Amino acid sequence: MRFDTVPTPPAVRDRPRDPRGYPVPAVTPWEDGEPRFALTDHARSADCARMRLCAVCGTPMPPGSVWRVVGAAESAAIADALAAGRPYRNLAPTTEGPGHRACMLYASMVCPYLARPNARRGTAAPQPDGAAGRAVRGAARGATGAVAAFGAYEYAVTATQVLFRFLDVVEFLPHDTSDVHLDELRAELAGRGQRR
Ligand SMILES: [Zn+2]
């Protein structure tokens, strides 16, 4: 979705913009004055990991759950674990750090590198059956990704990478197209005073 059709979390509104107006995530490196959206900056990502800062907006995350946008394979693995009642953790660490709920809902719809990782696959998932957003949706099998919350994360800063592992799925919102989270983001932004 175009960034200007999605409500922007306040902390994201304060981020620097690229020439098109897209907000630049906190972990995105800059080269010659241009953001490189496809890359992750080592020092910025290490700062976020160590200081518990959101990878998108760069401001502190409160204690408790952290959120991520996951791709199709990880979304399916989480769905399987939840369906089987097994605890889930990503055994292969990822370089993608966590963030706020609003920031990750926003990023799932706006960031081209997160929003539709398997867009070319072209298979539409069945529509969610109207269950509330916090529930595990039956459409997960065909999801192109998900916004997921985890109870905790671990990280390791190596010479070349910052690696994250996430434990304890506490919320799982699969998507087949990224705009399914629009209502959830609006509700999150409207209710954010109560959540803090
Ligand atoms: Zn944030």
PDB file of C-alpha atoms and ligand atoms in Angstrom:
ATOM      1  CA  MET A   1       0.000   0.000   0.000  1.00  0.00           C
ATOM      2  CA  ARG A   2       1.104   3.552  -0.497  1.00  0.00           C
ATOM      3  CA  PHE A   3       2.525   4.944   2.725  1.00  0.00           C
ATOM      4  CA  ASP A   4       0.188   7.954   2.618  1.00  0.00           C
ATOM      5  CA  THR A   5      -2.936   5.764   2.704  1.00  0.00           C
ATOM      6  CA  VAL A   6      -1.893   4.099   5.976  1.00  0.00           C
ATOM      7  CA  PRO A   7      -2.207   5.922   9.319  1.00  0.00           C
ATOM      8  CA  THR A   8       1.280   6.656  10.634  1.00  0.00           C
ATOM      9  CA  PRO A   9       2.266   5.909  14.240  1.00  0.00           C
ATOM     10  CA  PRO A  10       3.473   9.152  15.904  1.00  0.00           C
ATOM     11  CA  ALA A  11       7.038   7.912  16.443  1.00  0.00           C
ATOM     12  CA  VAL A  12       7.253   6.875  12.782  1.00  0.00           C
ATOM     13  CA  ARG A  13       6.062  10.324  11.738  1.00  0.00           C
ATOM     14  CA  ASP A  14       9.256  11.718  13.267  1.00  0.00           C
ATOM     15  CA  ARG A  15      11.553   9.522  11.141  1.00  0.00           C
ATOM     16  CA  PRO A  16      13.557  11.012   8.277  1.00  0.00           C
ATOM     17  CA  ARG A  17      11.975  10.502   4.815  1.00  0.00           C
ATOM     18  CA  ASP A  18      13.301   9.359   1.498  1.00  0.00           C
ATOM     19  CA  PRO A  19      12.682  11.592  -1.560  1.00  0.00           C
ATOM     20  CA  ARG A  20       9.268   9.930  -2.170  1.00  0.00           C
ATOM     21  CA  GLY A  21       8.221  10.606   1.410  1.00  0.00           C
ATOM     22  CA  TYR A  22       8.597   7.088   2.783  1.00  0.00           C
ATOM     23  CA  PRO A  23       9.677   7.065   6.450  1.00  0.00           C
ATOM     24  CA  VAL A  24      13.107   5.471   6.856  1.00  0.00           C
ATOM     25  CA  PRO A  25      13.302   2.732   9.540  1.00  0.00           C
ATOM     26  CA  ALA A  26      15.747   3.134  12.417  1.00  0.00           C
ATOM     27  CA  VAL A  27      17.898   0.174  11.300  1.00  0.00           C
ATOM     28  CA  THR A  28      18.149   1.246   7.636  1.00  0.00           C
ATOM     29  CA  PRO A  29      21.643   2.326   6.542  1.00  0.00           C
ATOM     30  CA  TRP A  30      22.229   5.526   4.580  1.00  0.00           C
ATOM     31  CA  GLU A  31      24.714   5.768   1.723  1.00  0.00           C
ATOM     32  CA  ASP A  32      25.475   9.112   0.079  1.00  0.00           C
ATOM     33  CA  GLY A  33      22.368  10.609   1.624  1.00  0.00           C
ATOM     34  CA  GLU A  34      20.110   7.820   0.330  1.00  0.00           C
ATOM     35  CA  PRO A  35      18.452   5.193   2.536  1.00  0.00           C
ATOM     36  CA  ARG A  36      19.162   1.589   1.535  1.00  0.00           C
ATOM     37  CA  PHE A  37      15.881  -0.055   2.506  1.00  0.00           C
ATOM     38  CA  ALA A  38      16.937  -3.587   1.581  1.00  0.00           C
ATOM     39  CA  LEU A  39      19.870  -3.535   4.009  1.00  0.00           C
ATOM     40  CA  THR A  40      20.266  -3.490   7.784  1.00  0.00           C
ATOM     41  CA  ASP A  41      22.836  -1.219   9.402  1.00  0.00           C
ATOM     42  CA  HIS A  42      25.000  -3.173  11.853  1.00  0.00           C
ATOM     43  CA  ALA A  43      25.628  -0.401  14.387  1.00  0.00           C
ATOM     44  CA  ARG A  44      22.029   0.844  14.335  1.00  0.00           C
ATOM     45  CA  SER A  45      20.680  -2.677  14.723  1.00  0.00           C
ATOM     46  CA  ALA A  46      23.116  -3.424  17.581  1.00  0.00           C
ATOM     47  CA  ASP A  47      21.996  -0.254  19.371  1.00  0.00           C
ATOM     48  CA  CYS A  48      18.357  -1.295  18.977  1.00  0.00           C
ATOM     49  CA  ALA A  49      19.070  -4.798  20.342  1.00  0.00           C
ATOM     50  CA  ARG A  50      21.076  -3.583  23.347  1.00  0.00           C
ATOM     51  CA  MET A  51      18.826  -0.659  24.271  1.00  0.00           C
ATOM     52  CA  ARG A  52      15.531  -2.382  23.463  1.00  0.00           C
ATOM     53  CA  LEU A  53      14.661   0.111  20.734  1.00  0.00           C
ATOM     54  CA  CYS A  54      12.093  -0.468  18.002  1.00  0.00           C
ATOM     55  CA  ALA A  55      13.687  -1.386  14.655  1.00  0.00           C
ATOM     56  CA  VAL A  56      11.183   0.823  12.828  1.00  0.00           C
ATOM     57  CA  CYS A  57      10.841   4.012  14.889  1.00  0.00           C
ATOM     58  CA  GLY A  58      13.984   3.753  17.062  1.00  0.00           C
ATOM     59  CA  THR A  59      12.228   4.653  20.309  1.00  0.00           C
ATOM     60  CA  PRO A  60      12.197   2.414  23.437  1.00  0.00           C
ATOM     61  CA  MET A  61       9.927  -0.613  23.659  1.00  0.00           C
ATOM     62  CA  PRO A  62       8.200  -1.129  27.010  1.00  0.00           C
ATOM     63  CA  PRO A  63       8.768  -4.394  28.924  1.00  0.00           C
ATOM     64  CA  GLY A  64       6.665  -7.293  27.676  1.00  0.00           C
ATOM     65  CA  SER A  65       5.830  -8.415  24.176  1.00  0.00           C
ATOM     66  CA  VAL A  66       7.707  -7.384  21.034  1.00  0.00           C
ATOM     67  CA  TRP A  67       6.409  -7.592  17.456  1.00  0.00           C
ATOM     68  CA  ARG A  68       7.824  -8.622  14.091  1.00  0.00           C
ATOM     69  CA  VAL A  69       6.691  -9.065  10.515  1.00  0.00           C
ATOM     70  CA  VAL A  70       7.447 -12.648   9.485  1.00  0.00           C
ATOM     71  CA  GLY A  71       7.450 -14.163   6.000  1.00  0.00           C
ATOM     72  CA  ALA A  72       5.457 -17.083   4.631  1.00  0.00           C
ATOM     73  CA  ALA A  73       7.724 -19.912   5.846  1.00  0.00           C
ATOM     74  CA  GLU A  74       7.935 -18.623   9.390  1.00  0.00           C
ATOM     75  CA  SER A  75       4.237 -17.813   9.440  1.00  0.00           C
ATOM     76  CA  ALA A  76       3.466 -21.429   8.482  1.00  0.00           C
ATOM     77  CA  ALA A  77       5.871 -22.761  11.129  1.00  0.00           C
ATOM     78  CA  ILE A  78       4.236 -20.626  13.809  1.00  0.00           C
ATOM     79  CA  ALA A  79       0.755 -21.721  12.702  1.00  0.00           C
ATOM     80  CA  ASP A  80       1.830 -25.379  12.875  1.00  0.00           C
ATOM     81  CA  ALA A  81       3.312 -24.945  16.338  1.00  0.00           C
ATOM     82  CA  LEU A  82       0.210 -23.169  17.635  1.00  0.00           C
ATOM     83  CA  ALA A  83      -2.097 -25.784  16.111  1.00  0.00           C
ATOM     84  CA  ALA A  84      -0.066 -28.571  17.739  1.00  0.00           C
ATOM     85  CA  GLY A  85       0.192 -26.760  21.060  1.00  0.00           C
ATOM     86  CA  ARG A  86       3.980 -26.731  20.797  1.00  0.00           C
ATOM     87  CA  PRO A  87       6.128 -23.802  21.896  1.00  0.00           C
ATOM     88  CA  TYR A  88       7.642 -21.963  18.931  1.00  0.00           C
ATOM     89  CA  ARG A  89      11.040 -20.423  18.527  1.00  0.00           C
ATOM     90  CA  ASN A  90      12.888 -19.572  15.353  1.00  0.00           C
ATOM     91  CA  LEU A  91      15.821 -21.972  15.373  1.00  0.00           C
ATOM     92  CA  ALA A  92      17.476 -20.130  12.520  1.00  0.00           C
ATOM     93  CA  PRO A  93      18.189 -16.669  13.902  1.00  0.00           C
ATOM     94  CA  THR A  94      17.075 -13.653  11.897  1.00  0.00           C
ATOM     95  CA  THR A  95      18.697 -10.272  11.329  1.00  0.00           C
ATOM     96  CA  GLU A  96      15.306  -8.555  11.613  1.00  0.00           C
ATOM     97  CA  GLY A  97      14.846  -6.926  14.987  1.00  0.00           C
ATOM     98  CA  PRO A  98      11.571  -6.426  16.827  1.00  0.00           C
ATOM     99  CA  GLY A  99       9.432  -3.352  17.295  1.00  0.00           C
ATOM    100  CA  HIS A 100       6.219  -1.865  18.600  1.00  0.00           C
ATOM    101  CA  ARG A 101       2.876  -3.367  17.644  1.00  0.00           C
ATOM    102  CA  ALA A 102       1.743  -0.238  15.774  1.00  0.00           C
ATOM    103  CA  CYS A 103       5.109   0.089  14.030  1.00  0.00           C
ATOM    104  CA  MET A 104       5.089  -3.515  12.787  1.00  0.00           C
ATOM    105  CA  LEU A 105       1.446  -3.342  11.652  1.00  0.00           C
ATOM    106  CA  TYR A 106       2.413  -0.178   9.790  1.00  0.00           C
ATOM    107  CA  ALA A 107       5.587  -1.726   8.337  1.00  0.00           C
ATOM    108  CA  SER A 108       3.683  -4.819   7.206  1.00  0.00           C
ATOM    109  CA  MET A 109       1.538  -2.601   4.981  1.00  0.00           C
ATOM    110  CA  VAL A 110       4.041   0.043   3.896  1.00  0.00           C
ATOM    111  CA  CYS A 111       7.501  -1.534   3.675  1.00  0.00           C
ATOM    112  CA  PRO A 112       7.889  -3.174   0.253  1.00  0.00           C
ATOM    113  CA  TYR A 113      10.465  -5.599   1.642  1.00  0.00           C
ATOM    114  CA  LEU A 114       8.115  -6.859   4.330  1.00  0.00           C
ATOM    115  CA  ALA A 115       4.647  -6.424   2.963  1.00  0.00           C
ATOM    116  CA  ARG A 116       4.360  -9.023   0.241  1.00  0.00           C
ATOM    117  CA  PRO A 117       7.375 -11.346   0.269  1.00  0.00           C
ATOM    118  CA  ASN A 118       5.634 -13.960  -1.901  1.00  0.00           C
ATOM    119  CA  ALA A 119       3.488 -11.707  -4.010  1.00  0.00           C
ATOM    120  CA  ARG A 120       4.430 -13.557  -7.170  1.00  0.00           C
ATOM    121  CA  ARG A 121       3.065 -16.811  -5.869  1.00  0.00           C
ATOM    122  CA  GLY A 122      -0.392 -15.512  -6.706  1.00  0.00           C
ATOM    123  CA  THR A 123      -2.410 -17.967  -4.639  1.00  0.00           C
ATOM    124  CA  ALA A 124      -5.035 -16.192  -2.610  1.00  0.00           C
ATOM    125  CA  ALA A 125      -5.595 -17.530   0.862  1.00  0.00           C
ATOM    126  CA  PRO A 126      -9.109 -18.164   2.119  1.00  0.00           C
ATOM    127  CA  GLN A 127     -10.576 -15.158   3.863  1.00  0.00           C
ATOM    128  CA  PRO A 128     -10.414 -15.095   7.655  1.00  0.00           C
ATOM    129  CA  ASP A 129     -13.773 -16.122   9.018  1.00  0.00           C
ATOM    130  CA  GLY A 130     -14.376 -12.899  10.866  1.00  0.00           C
ATOM    131  CA  ALA A 131     -12.796 -14.057  14.098  1.00  0.00           C
ATOM    132  CA  ALA A 132     -11.299 -11.322  16.231  1.00  0.00           C
ATOM    133  CA  GLY A 133      -7.799 -10.283  15.295  1.00  0.00           C
ATOM    134  CA  ARG A 134      -6.126 -11.766  18.349  1.00  0.00           C
ATOM    135  CA  ALA A 135      -7.327 -15.267  17.517  1.00  0.00           C
ATOM    136  CA  VAL A 136      -5.316 -17.672  15.402  1.00  0.00           C
ATOM    137  CA  ARG A 137      -6.825 -17.431  11.959  1.00  0.00           C
ATOM    138  CA  GLY A 138      -7.532 -20.470   9.868  1.00  0.00           C
ATOM    139  CA  ALA A 139      -6.142 -18.710   6.812  1.00  0.00           C
ATOM    140  CA  ALA A 140      -2.577 -19.038   8.095  1.00  0.00           C
ATOM    141  CA  ARG A 141      -1.734 -21.904   5.756  1.00  0.00           C
ATOM    142  CA  GLY A 142      -2.032 -19.684   2.709  1.00  0.00           C
ATOM    143  CA  ALA A 143      -0.642 -16.580   4.369  1.00  0.00           C
ATOM    144  CA  THR A 144       2.156 -14.660   2.709  1.00  0.00           C
ATOM    145  CA  GLY A 145       3.319 -13.586   6.131  1.00  0.00           C
ATOM    146  CA  ALA A 146       2.161 -12.412   9.523  1.00  0.00           C
ATOM    147  CA  VAL A 147       2.566  -9.836  12.218  1.00  0.00           C
ATOM    148  CA  ALA A 148       3.508 -11.825  15.293  1.00  0.00           C
ATOM    149  CA  ALA A 149       4.200 -10.936  18.918  1.00  0.00           C
ATOM    150  CA  PHE A 150       6.684 -12.752  21.097  1.00  0.00           C
ATOM    151  CA  GLY A 151       7.043 -12.779  24.859  1.00  0.00           C
ATOM    152  CA  ALA A 152      10.813 -12.423  24.740  1.00  0.00           C
ATOM    153  CA  TYR A 153      13.779 -12.135  22.427  1.00  0.00           C
ATOM    154  CA  GLU A 154      17.454 -13.033  22.559  1.00  0.00           C
ATOM    155  CA  TYR A 155      20.155 -11.394  20.482  1.00  0.00           C
ATOM    156  CA  ALA A 156      23.811 -11.809  19.592  1.00  0.00           C
ATOM    157  CA  VAL A 157      26.020  -9.086  18.163  1.00  0.00           C
ATOM    158  CA  THR A 158      28.715 -10.682  15.984  1.00  0.00           C
ATOM    159  CA  ALA A 159      31.409  -8.880  14.002  1.00  0.00           C
ATOM    160  CA  THR A 160      29.194  -8.679  10.932  1.00  0.00           C
ATOM    161  CA  GLN A 161      25.601  -9.263  12.029  1.00  0.00           C
ATOM    162  CA  VAL A 162      23.067  -8.735  14.760  1.00  0.00           C
ATOM    163  CA  LEU A 163      21.043 -11.921  15.153  1.00  0.00           C
ATOM    164  CA  PHE A 164      17.711 -12.306  16.908  1.00  0.00           C
ATOM    165  CA  ARG A 165      15.746 -15.242  18.218  1.00  0.00           C
ATOM    166  CA  PHE A 166      12.175 -14.957  19.410  1.00  0.00           C
ATOM    167  CA  LEU A 167      10.373 -17.027  22.019  1.00  0.00           C
ATOM    168  CA  ASP A 168       6.759 -17.537  23.070  1.00  0.00           C
ATOM    169  CA  VAL A 169       4.238 -16.472  20.441  1.00  0.00           C
ATOM    170  CA  VAL A 170       1.620 -14.333  22.175  1.00  0.00           C
ATOM    171  CA  GLU A 171      -0.166 -12.878  19.154  1.00  0.00           C
ATOM    172  CA  PHE A 172      -0.359 -14.119  15.568  1.00  0.00           C
ATOM    173  CA  LEU A 173      -1.988 -12.106  12.777  1.00  0.00           C
ATOM    174  CA  PRO A 174      -1.412 -13.795   9.411  1.00  0.00           C
ATOM    175  CA  HIS A 175      -2.010 -11.881   6.207  1.00  0.00           C
ATOM    176  CA  ASP A 176      -2.536 -12.816   2.598  1.00  0.00           C
ATOM    177  CA  THR A 177      -2.457  -9.206   1.479  1.00  0.00           C
ATOM    178  CA  SER A 178      -0.843  -6.550   3.602  1.00  0.00           C
ATOM    179  CA  ASP A 179      -3.882  -4.281   3.843  1.00  0.00           C
ATOM    180  CA  VAL A 180      -5.748  -6.714   6.115  1.00  0.00           C
ATOM    181  CA  HIS A 181      -4.042  -5.031   9.082  1.00  0.00           C
ATOM    182  CA  LEU A 182      -5.435  -1.577   8.394  1.00  0.00           C
ATOM    183  CA  ASP A 183      -8.302  -1.827  10.888  1.00  0.00           C
ATOM    184  CA  GLU A 184      -6.008  -3.396  13.479  1.00  0.00           C
ATOM    185  CA  LEU A 185      -3.534  -0.506  13.102  1.00  0.00           C
ATOM    186  CA  ARG A 186      -6.306   2.098  13.386  1.00  0.00           C
ATOM    187  CA  ALA A 187      -7.551   0.422  16.569  1.00  0.00           C
ATOM    188  CA  GLU A 188      -4.017   0.215  17.944  1.00  0.00           C
ATOM    189  CA  LEU A 189      -3.381   3.918  17.358  1.00  0.00           C
ATOM    190  CA  ALA A 190      -6.774   4.885  18.761  1.00  0.00           C
ATOM    191  CA  GLY A 191      -6.289   2.773  21.889  1.00  0.00           C
ATOM    192  CA  ARG A 192      -2.645   3.378  22.542  1.00  0.00           C
ATOM    193  CA  GLY A 193      -3.262   5.507  25.612  1.00  0.00           C
ATOM    194  CA  GLN A 194      -4.820   2.533  27.352  1.00  0.00           C
ATOM    195  CA  ARG A 195      -2.041   0.140  26.490  1.00  0.00           C
ATOM    196  CA  ARG A 196       0.761   2.077  28.163  1.00  0.00           C
TER     197      ARG A 196
HETATM  198 ZN    ZN B   1       8.245   1.711  17.011  1.00  0.00          ZN
END
